[in-house]
Amino acid sequence: MIQTTLFPDTFRQSVSFSNDDVADIFEQVADLLAAQDDDFYRIRAYRRGARAVRSQIQLVTGIFEQEGTVGLEKLPHIGRKLALSIEEIAQTGELALLERLLIDVSPEDLFTTVPGIGQVLARRIYRKLGIDSLEALEQAAHDGTLTTLPGFGRGRIQLVQATLETMLNKSSHQRLKARRWQQEKPKLKPQRQPDQAAKPSIELLLEIDEQYRYLAKAGQLRMVTPRRFNPEGKRWLPVMQMNKDEWSFNVLFSNTARSHELNKTHDWVVVNYRHEEQQGQCTIVTETRGEQKGDRVVRGSAAIAA
């Protein structure tokens, strides 16, 4: 297990992120997780964390600078994962989880994060107008394009306009601060070294793989709409989240260009795992050659520091 590295004062130079900035990031994460029907408790943790951060008088990034993640974990509703997220924001100016969610979420799910737009309207926007981003949606709300869709009256469009202005202004503000951090950050920065032994056993990974494929075949898993390689916008990709032996797992079929090319989208299973600061990813496949032909084998299992 890797312990939290407290950076020396010479390296602890963080962007002046306000508590509202950090809370906004947590709320965006919660909204995107909710749009993808992620785990209820995970969504609630980010929402509670956002409220807790916003209510603090002292800057949470300042608390990190003075006391590290230990000090952050003393705050109400700020557990280990959220403390590490605040550390990441303070040290990098960004939160990788938010960036991944923005990339992975489908346009339809993304639009449901806008108040006044549910699944039905989101589907109409994407499929009938071909709009696939919040920026394009804002343009459509202002140039009259949205009025061509049933369900968009004057009141709803005004709500969408106002909400998108706030959302996109916040996103622009966050990107500006991240760029400023990139310009001001020190050239040298200590890096955590991953503990290569700290990863799930092959036996546990194969057990997770077997359970995922069984539940996926039985139709018992939550389905999401992948944004990549899914021109018809189908909700076809089963996702499983579970905890076992102190590890948190997020499991889904591979949706890469290679898996589609080889028709392996229902064979290759991508397992993302995490335990405190330690995280990694591997792909489990059916071996097609040699003595292990027909067996499930783990490929590319590598632990990385969070």
CSV table of C-alpha atoms in Angstrom, one decimal:
chain,number,residue,atom,x,y,z
A,1,MET,CA,0.0,0.0,0.0
A,2,ILE,CA,1.3,3.4,-0.9
A,3,GLN,CA,1.0,6.1,1.8
A,4,THR,CA,0.1,9.6,0.9
A,5,THR,CA,3.1,11.6,-0.2
A,6,LEU,CA,3.2,15.0,1.4
A,7,PHE,CA,5.1,17.2,-1.0
A,8,PRO,CA,7.9,19.4,0.4
A,9,ASP,CA,7.1,23.1,0.7
A,10,THR,CA,9.4,23.8,-2.3
A,11,PHE,CA,7.1,21.8,-4.5
A,12,ARG,CA,3.8,22.7,-2.9
A,13,GLN,CA,2.7,25.4,-5.2
A,14,SER,CA,-1.0,25.2,-5.9
A,15,VAL,CA,-3.2,27.3,-8.1
A,16,SER,CA,-5.5,29.5,-6.0
A,17,PHE,CA,-8.6,27.5,-6.5
A,18,SER,CA,-11.5,28.8,-4.4
A,19,ASN,CA,-13.8,26.4,-2.6
A,20,ASP,CA,-16.5,27.2,-5.1
A,21,ASP,CA,-14.1,26.1,-7.9
A,22,VAL,CA,-13.5,22.7,-6.2
A,23,ALA,CA,-17.2,22.3,-5.3
A,24,ASP,CA,-18.1,23.0,-9.0
A,25,ILE,CA,-15.8,20.2,-10.1
A,26,PHE,CA,-17.3,17.8,-7.6
A,27,GLU,CA,-20.8,18.7,-8.7
A,28,GLN,CA,-19.9,18.2,-12.4
A,29,VAL,CA,-18.5,14.7,-11.5
A,30,ALA,CA,-21.7,13.9,-9.6
A,31,ASP,CA,-23.9,15.1,-12.5
A,32,LEU,CA,-22.0,13.0,-15.1
A,33,LEU,CA,-22.0,10.0,-12.9
A,34,ALA,CA,-25.8,10.4,-12.4
A,35,ALA,CA,-26.3,10.7,-16.1
A,36,GLN,CA,-24.6,7.3,-16.6
A,37,ASP,CA,-26.6,5.7,-13.8
A,38,ASP,CA,-23.5,5.2,-11.7
A,39,ASP,CA,-23.5,3.9,-8.1
A,40,PHE,CA,-25.9,5.9,-5.9
A,41,TYR,CA,-23.5,6.2,-3.0
A,42,ARG,CA,-20.6,7.3,-5.2
A,43,ILE,CA,-22.8,10.1,-6.6
A,44,ARG,CA,-24.0,11.1,-3.2
A,45,ALA,CA,-20.4,11.2,-1.9
A,46,TYR,CA,-19.5,13.8,-4.5
A,47,ARG,CA,-22.6,15.9,-3.9
A,48,ARG,CA,-22.0,15.9,-0.1
A,49,GLY,CA,-18.4,16.6,-0.7
A,50,ALA,CA,-19.3,19.6,-2.9
A,51,ARG,CA,-21.6,21.0,-0.2
A,52,ALA,CA,-19.0,20.5,2.5
A,53,VAL,CA,-16.2,22.2,0.5
A,54,ARG,CA,-18.5,25.1,-0.4
A,55,SER,CA,-19.4,25.6,3.3
A,56,GLN,CA,-15.8,25.9,4.5
A,57,ILE,CA,-14.4,29.3,5.5
A,58,GLN,CA,-10.8,28.2,5.0
A,59,LEU,CA,-9.6,27.3,1.5
A,60,VAL,CA,-9.5,23.5,1.2
A,61,THR,CA,-6.5,23.8,-1.1
A,62,GLY,CA,-4.9,25.8,1.7
A,63,ILE,CA,-5.7,23.0,4.2
A,64,PHE,CA,-4.0,20.6,1.8
A,65,GLU,CA,-0.9,22.8,1.6
A,66,GLN,CA,-0.6,23.0,5.4
A,67,GLU,CA,-1.8,19.6,6.5
A,68,GLY,CA,-1.9,17.4,3.5
A,69,THR,CA,-4.7,14.9,2.8
A,70,VAL,CA,-4.8,14.0,6.5
A,71,GLY,CA,-6.1,17.5,7.2
A,72,LEU,CA,-8.7,17.3,4.4
A,73,GLU,CA,-10.0,14.0,5.8
A,74,LYS,CA,-10.9,15.8,9.1
A,75,LEU,CA,-13.5,17.8,7.2
A,76,PRO,CA,-17.2,16.6,7.2
A,77,HIS,CA,-18.0,14.3,4.3
A,78,ILE,CA,-14.5,14.4,2.9
A,79,GLY,CA,-13.2,10.8,2.9
A,80,ARG,CA,-10.0,9.4,1.4
A,81,LYS,CA,-11.0,9.5,-2.2
A,82,LEU,CA,-12.3,13.1,-2.1
A,83,ALA,CA,-9.2,14.2,-0.2
A,84,LEU,CA,-7.1,12.7,-3.0
A,85,SER,CA,-9.2,14.5,-5.6
A,86,ILE,CA,-8.7,17.8,-3.8
A,87,GLU,CA,-4.9,17.0,-3.8
A,88,GLU,CA,-5.0,16.4,-7.5
A,89,ILE,CA,-6.8,19.6,-8.2
A,90,ALA,CA,-4.4,21.6,-6.1
A,91,GLN,CA,-1.3,19.9,-7.6
A,92,THR,CA,-2.4,19.7,-11.3
A,93,GLY,CA,-5.2,22.2,-11.7
A,94,GLU,CA,-7.5,19.5,-13.0
A,95,LEU,CA,-9.3,16.3,-12.0
A,96,ALA,CA,-8.6,13.4,-14.3
A,97,LEU,CA,-11.9,11.7,-13.4
A,98,LEU,CA,-13.9,14.6,-14.7
A,99,GLU,CA,-11.9,14.7,-17.9
A,100,ARG,CA,-12.5,10.9,-18.4
A,101,LEU,CA,-16.2,11.3,-17.7
A,102,LEU,CA,-16.5,14.2,-20.2
A,103,ILE,CA,-14.8,12.0,-22.9
A,104,ASP,CA,-16.8,8.8,-22.1
A,105,VAL,CA,-20.3,10.1,-21.6
A,106,SER,CA,-22.6,9.9,-24.6
A,107,PRO,CA,-24.2,13.1,-26.0
A,108,GLU,CA,-27.6,12.0,-24.8
A,109,ASP,CA,-26.4,11.4,-21.3
A,110,LEU,CA,-24.5,14.6,-21.3
A,111,PHE,CA,-27.6,16.6,-22.2
A,112,THR,CA,-29.5,15.2,-19.3
A,113,THR,CA,-27.2,17.1,-17.0
A,114,VAL,CA,-28.9,20.3,-18.2
A,115,PRO,CA,-32.0,21.1,-16.1
A,116,GLY,CA,-35.2,20.9,-18.2
A,117,ILE,CA,-33.8,18.1,-20.5
A,118,GLY,CA,-34.7,14.5,-19.8
A,119,GLN,CA,-33.9,11.3,-21.7
A,120,VAL,CA,-36.6,11.9,-24.3
A,121,LEU,CA,-35.6,15.4,-25.2
A,122,ALA,CA,-31.9,14.5,-25.1
A,123,ARG,CA,-32.5,11.7,-27.6
A,124,ARG,CA,-34.4,14.1,-29.9
A,125,ILE,CA,-31.6,16.7,-29.8
A,126,TYR,CA,-28.9,14.1,-30.7
A,127,ARG,CA,-30.7,12.1,-33.2
A,128,LYS,CA,-32.8,14.7,-35.0
A,129,LEU,CA,-30.5,17.7,-34.9
A,130,GLY,CA,-27.2,15.9,-34.8
A,131,ILE,CA,-26.0,18.0,-31.9
A,132,ASP,CA,-23.3,16.3,-29.8
A,133,SER,CA,-21.8,18.9,-27.5
A,134,LEU,CA,-23.0,21.5,-24.9
A,135,GLU,CA,-21.5,24.3,-27.0
A,136,ALA,CA,-23.5,23.2,-30.0
A,137,LEU,CA,-26.6,22.9,-27.8
A,138,GLU,CA,-26.1,26.4,-26.5
A,139,GLN,CA,-25.9,27.7,-30.1
A,140,ALA,CA,-29.1,25.8,-31.0
A,141,ALA,CA,-30.8,27.3,-28.0
A,142,HIS,CA,-30.0,30.8,-29.2
A,143,ASP,CA,-30.4,30.5,-33.0
A,144,GLY,CA,-33.9,29.0,-32.9
A,145,THR,CA,-32.9,25.5,-33.9
A,146,LEU,CA,-34.3,24.0,-30.6
A,147,THR,CA,-37.8,25.5,-31.3
A,148,THR,CA,-38.1,23.0,-34.2
A,149,LEU,CA,-38.3,20.1,-31.7
A,150,PRO,CA,-41.5,19.2,-29.8
A,151,GLY,CA,-41.2,19.9,-26.1
A,152,PHE,CA,-39.1,23.1,-26.4
A,153,GLY,CA,-41.3,26.0,-25.6
A,154,ARG,CA,-40.1,29.5,-24.7
A,155,GLY,CA,-39.8,28.8,-21.0
A,156,ARG,CA,-37.8,25.7,-21.4
A,157,ILE,CA,-35.5,27.3,-24.0
A,158,GLN,CA,-34.8,30.2,-21.6
A,159,LEU,CA,-34.0,27.8,-18.8
A,160,VAL,CA,-31.6,25.9,-21.1
A,161,GLN,CA,-29.9,29.2,-22.3
A,162,ALA,CA,-29.4,30.4,-18.7
A,163,THR,CA,-28.1,27.0,-17.4
A,164,LEU,CA,-25.7,26.5,-20.3
A,165,GLU,CA,-24.3,29.9,-19.9
A,166,THR,CA,-23.5,29.1,-16.3
A,167,MET,CA,-22.2,25.6,-17.0
A,168,LEU,CA,-19.9,26.6,-19.9
A,169,ASN,CA,-18.6,29.7,-18.1
A,170,LYS,CA,-17.6,27.5,-15.2
A,171,SER,CA,-15.9,25.1,-17.6
A,172,SER,CA,-14.0,27.9,-19.3
A,173,HIS,CA,-13.0,29.2,-15.9
A,174,GLN,CA,-11.6,25.8,-14.9
A,175,ARG,CA,-9.7,25.4,-18.1
A,176,LEU,CA,-8.2,28.9,-17.7
A,177,LYS,CA,-7.0,28.1,-14.2
A,178,ALA,CA,-5.6,24.7,-15.4
A,179,ARG,CA,-3.6,26.4,-18.2
A,180,ARG,CA,-2.3,29.0,-15.7
A,181,TRP,CA,-1.1,26.2,-13.4
A,182,GLN,CA,0.6,24.5,-16.3
A,183,GLN,CA,2.5,27.8,-17.0
A,184,GLU,CA,3.4,28.5,-13.4
A,185,LYS,CA,4.1,24.9,-12.1
A,186,PRO,CA,7.7,24.1,-11.0
A,187,LYS,CA,9.8,22.3,-13.5
A,188,LEU,CA,10.6,19.5,-11.0
A,189,LYS,CA,7.9,17.6,-9.2
A,190,PRO,CA,8.3,14.5,-7.0
A,191,GLN,CA,6.3,11.6,-8.3
A,192,ARG,CA,4.9,8.7,-6.3
A,193,GLN,CA,6.3,5.4,-7.2
A,194,PRO,CA,3.8,2.7,-7.7
A,195,ASP,CA,3.9,-0.4,-5.5
A,196,GLN,CA,3.9,-3.1,-8.2
A,197,ALA,CA,2.9,-5.7,-5.7
A,198,ALA,CA,-0.3,-3.8,-4.8
A,199,LYS,CA,-2.7,-5.1,-7.3
A,200,PRO,CA,-5.4,-7.8,-7.3
A,201,SER,CA,-4.4,-11.4,-7.7
A,202,ILE,CA,-4.9,-13.1,-11.0
A,203,GLU,CA,-7.4,-15.4,-9.3
A,204,LEU,CA,-9.4,-12.5,-8.1
A,205,LEU,CA,-9.4,-10.8,-11.5
A,206,LEU,CA,-10.6,-14.0,-13.2
A,207,GLU,CA,-13.3,-14.3,-10.6
A,208,ILE,CA,-14.5,-10.7,-11.3
A,209,ASP,CA,-14.3,-11.5,-15.1
A,210,GLU,CA,-16.5,-14.6,-14.7
A,211,GLN,CA,-19.1,-12.8,-12.6
A,212,TYR,CA,-19.3,-9.9,-15.0
A,213,ARG,CA,-19.8,-12.1,-18.1
A,214,TYR,CA,-22.4,-14.2,-16.3
A,215,LEU,CA,-24.4,-11.1,-15.2
A,216,ALA,CA,-24.0,-9.4,-18.6
A,217,LYS,CA,-25.3,-12.5,-20.4
A,218,ALA,CA,-28.2,-12.7,-18.0
A,219,GLY,CA,-29.1,-9.1,-18.7
A,220,GLN,CA,-28.7,-8.1,-15.0
A,221,LEU,CA,-26.2,-5.2,-15.4
A,222,ARG,CA,-26.8,-1.5,-16.0
A,223,MET,CA,-26.4,-0.6,-19.7
A,224,VAL,CA,-24.7,2.6,-20.9
A,225,THR,CA,-24.4,4.3,-24.3
A,226,PRO,CA,-20.8,4.4,-25.3
A,227,ARG,CA,-19.8,7.6,-27.3
A,228,ARG,CA,-17.1,5.9,-29.4
A,229,PHE,CA,-17.8,3.4,-32.2
A,230,ASN,CA,-21.6,3.7,-31.6
A,231,PRO,CA,-23.0,5.7,-34.5
A,232,GLU,CA,-26.6,4.5,-33.8
A,233,GLY,CA,-26.4,5.7,-30.2
A,234,LYS,CA,-27.4,2.3,-28.8
A,235,ARG,CA,-27.3,1.6,-25.0
A,236,TRP,CA,-25.5,-1.7,-25.3
A,237,LEU,CA,-22.5,-1.7,-23.0
A,238,PRO,CA,-23.0,-3.5,-19.6
A,239,VAL,CA,-21.1,-2.0,-16.7
A,240,MET,CA,-20.5,-3.6,-13.3
A,241,GLN,CA,-19.2,-1.9,-10.2
A,242,MET,CA,-18.3,-4.0,-7.1
A,243,ASN,CA,-16.0,-4.1,-4.1
A,244,LYS,CA,-14.2,-7.3,-3.1
A,245,ASP,CA,-11.1,-7.9,-0.9
A,246,GLU,CA,-10.6,-4.2,-0.3
A,247,TRP,CA,-10.5,-3.5,-4.0
A,248,SER,CA,-13.0,-1.4,-6.0
A,249,PHE,CA,-13.7,-2.7,-9.5
A,250,ASN,CA,-15.3,-1.1,-12.6
A,251,VAL,CA,-15.8,-3.6,-15.3
A,252,LEU,CA,-17.0,-3.4,-18.9
A,253,PHE,CA,-16.5,-5.0,-22.3
A,254,SER,CA,-13.8,-3.4,-24.5
A,255,ASN,CA,-15.0,-0.7,-26.8
A,256,THR,CA,-11.8,-0.1,-28.7
A,257,ALA,CA,-11.3,0.0,-32.5
A,258,ARG,CA,-9.3,-3.2,-32.2
A,259,SER,CA,-12.0,-5.1,-30.3
A,260,HIS,CA,-14.6,-4.0,-33.0
A,261,GLU,CA,-12.2,-5.0,-35.8
A,262,LEU,CA,-11.7,-8.5,-34.4
A,263,ASN,CA,-15.3,-8.9,-33.3
A,264,LYS,CA,-14.2,-9.2,-29.6
A,265,THR,CA,-16.5,-6.7,-28.0
A,266,HIS,CA,-18.3,-9.4,-26.0
A,267,ASP,CA,-15.1,-11.3,-25.2
A,268,TRP,CA,-12.5,-8.8,-24.1
A,269,VAL,CA,-13.3,-7.5,-20.6
A,270,VAL,CA,-11.6,-4.4,-19.3
A,271,VAL,CA,-11.2,-4.3,-15.5
A,272,ASN,CA,-10.4,-1.1,-13.8
A,273,TYR,CA,-9.3,-1.5,-10.1
A,274,ARG,CA,-8.5,0.8,-7.3
A,275,HIS,CA,-7.5,0.6,-3.6
A,276,GLU,CA,-6.8,3.9,-2.0
A,277,GLU,CA,-4.0,5.6,-4.1
A,278,GLN,CA,-3.3,2.4,-6.0
A,279,GLN,CA,-5.1,1.9,-9.3
A,280,GLY,CA,-4.7,0.1,-12.5
A,281,GLN,CA,-6.3,-1.6,-15.5
A,282,CYS,CA,-6.1,-4.9,-17.3
A,283,THR,CA,-7.9,-6.7,-20.1
A,284,ILE,CA,-9.1,-10.3,-19.7
A,285,VAL,CA,-9.4,-12.3,-23.0
A,286,THR,CA,-10.0,-15.8,-24.3
A,287,GLU,CA,-6.6,-17.2,-25.4
A,288,THR,CA,-6.6,-18.3,-29.0
A,289,ARG,CA,-3.3,-20.0,-29.3
A,290,GLY,CA,-0.9,-22.3,-27.5
A,291,GLU,CA,-1.4,-24.5,-24.4
A,292,GLN,CA,-3.9,-22.0,-22.9
A,293,LYS,CA,-6.1,-21.9,-25.9
A,294,GLY,CA,-9.7,-21.4,-24.8
A,295,ASP,CA,-8.7,-20.3,-21.3
A,296,ARG,CA,-9.4,-16.8,-19.9
A,297,VAL,CA,-6.1,-14.9,-19.4
A,298,VAL,CA,-5.2,-11.5,-18.0
A,299,ARG,CA,-3.4,-9.1,-20.3
A,300,GLY,CA,-1.6,-5.9,-19.4
A,301,SER,CA,-2.2,-5.9,-15.6
A,302,ALA,CA,-0.2,-3.0,-14.3
A,303,ALA,CA,-0.6,-0.9,-11.2
A,304,ILE,CA,-0.2,2.8,-11.3
A,305,ALA,CA,-0.3,5.4,-8.6
A,306,ALA,CA,-3.4,7.6,-8.4
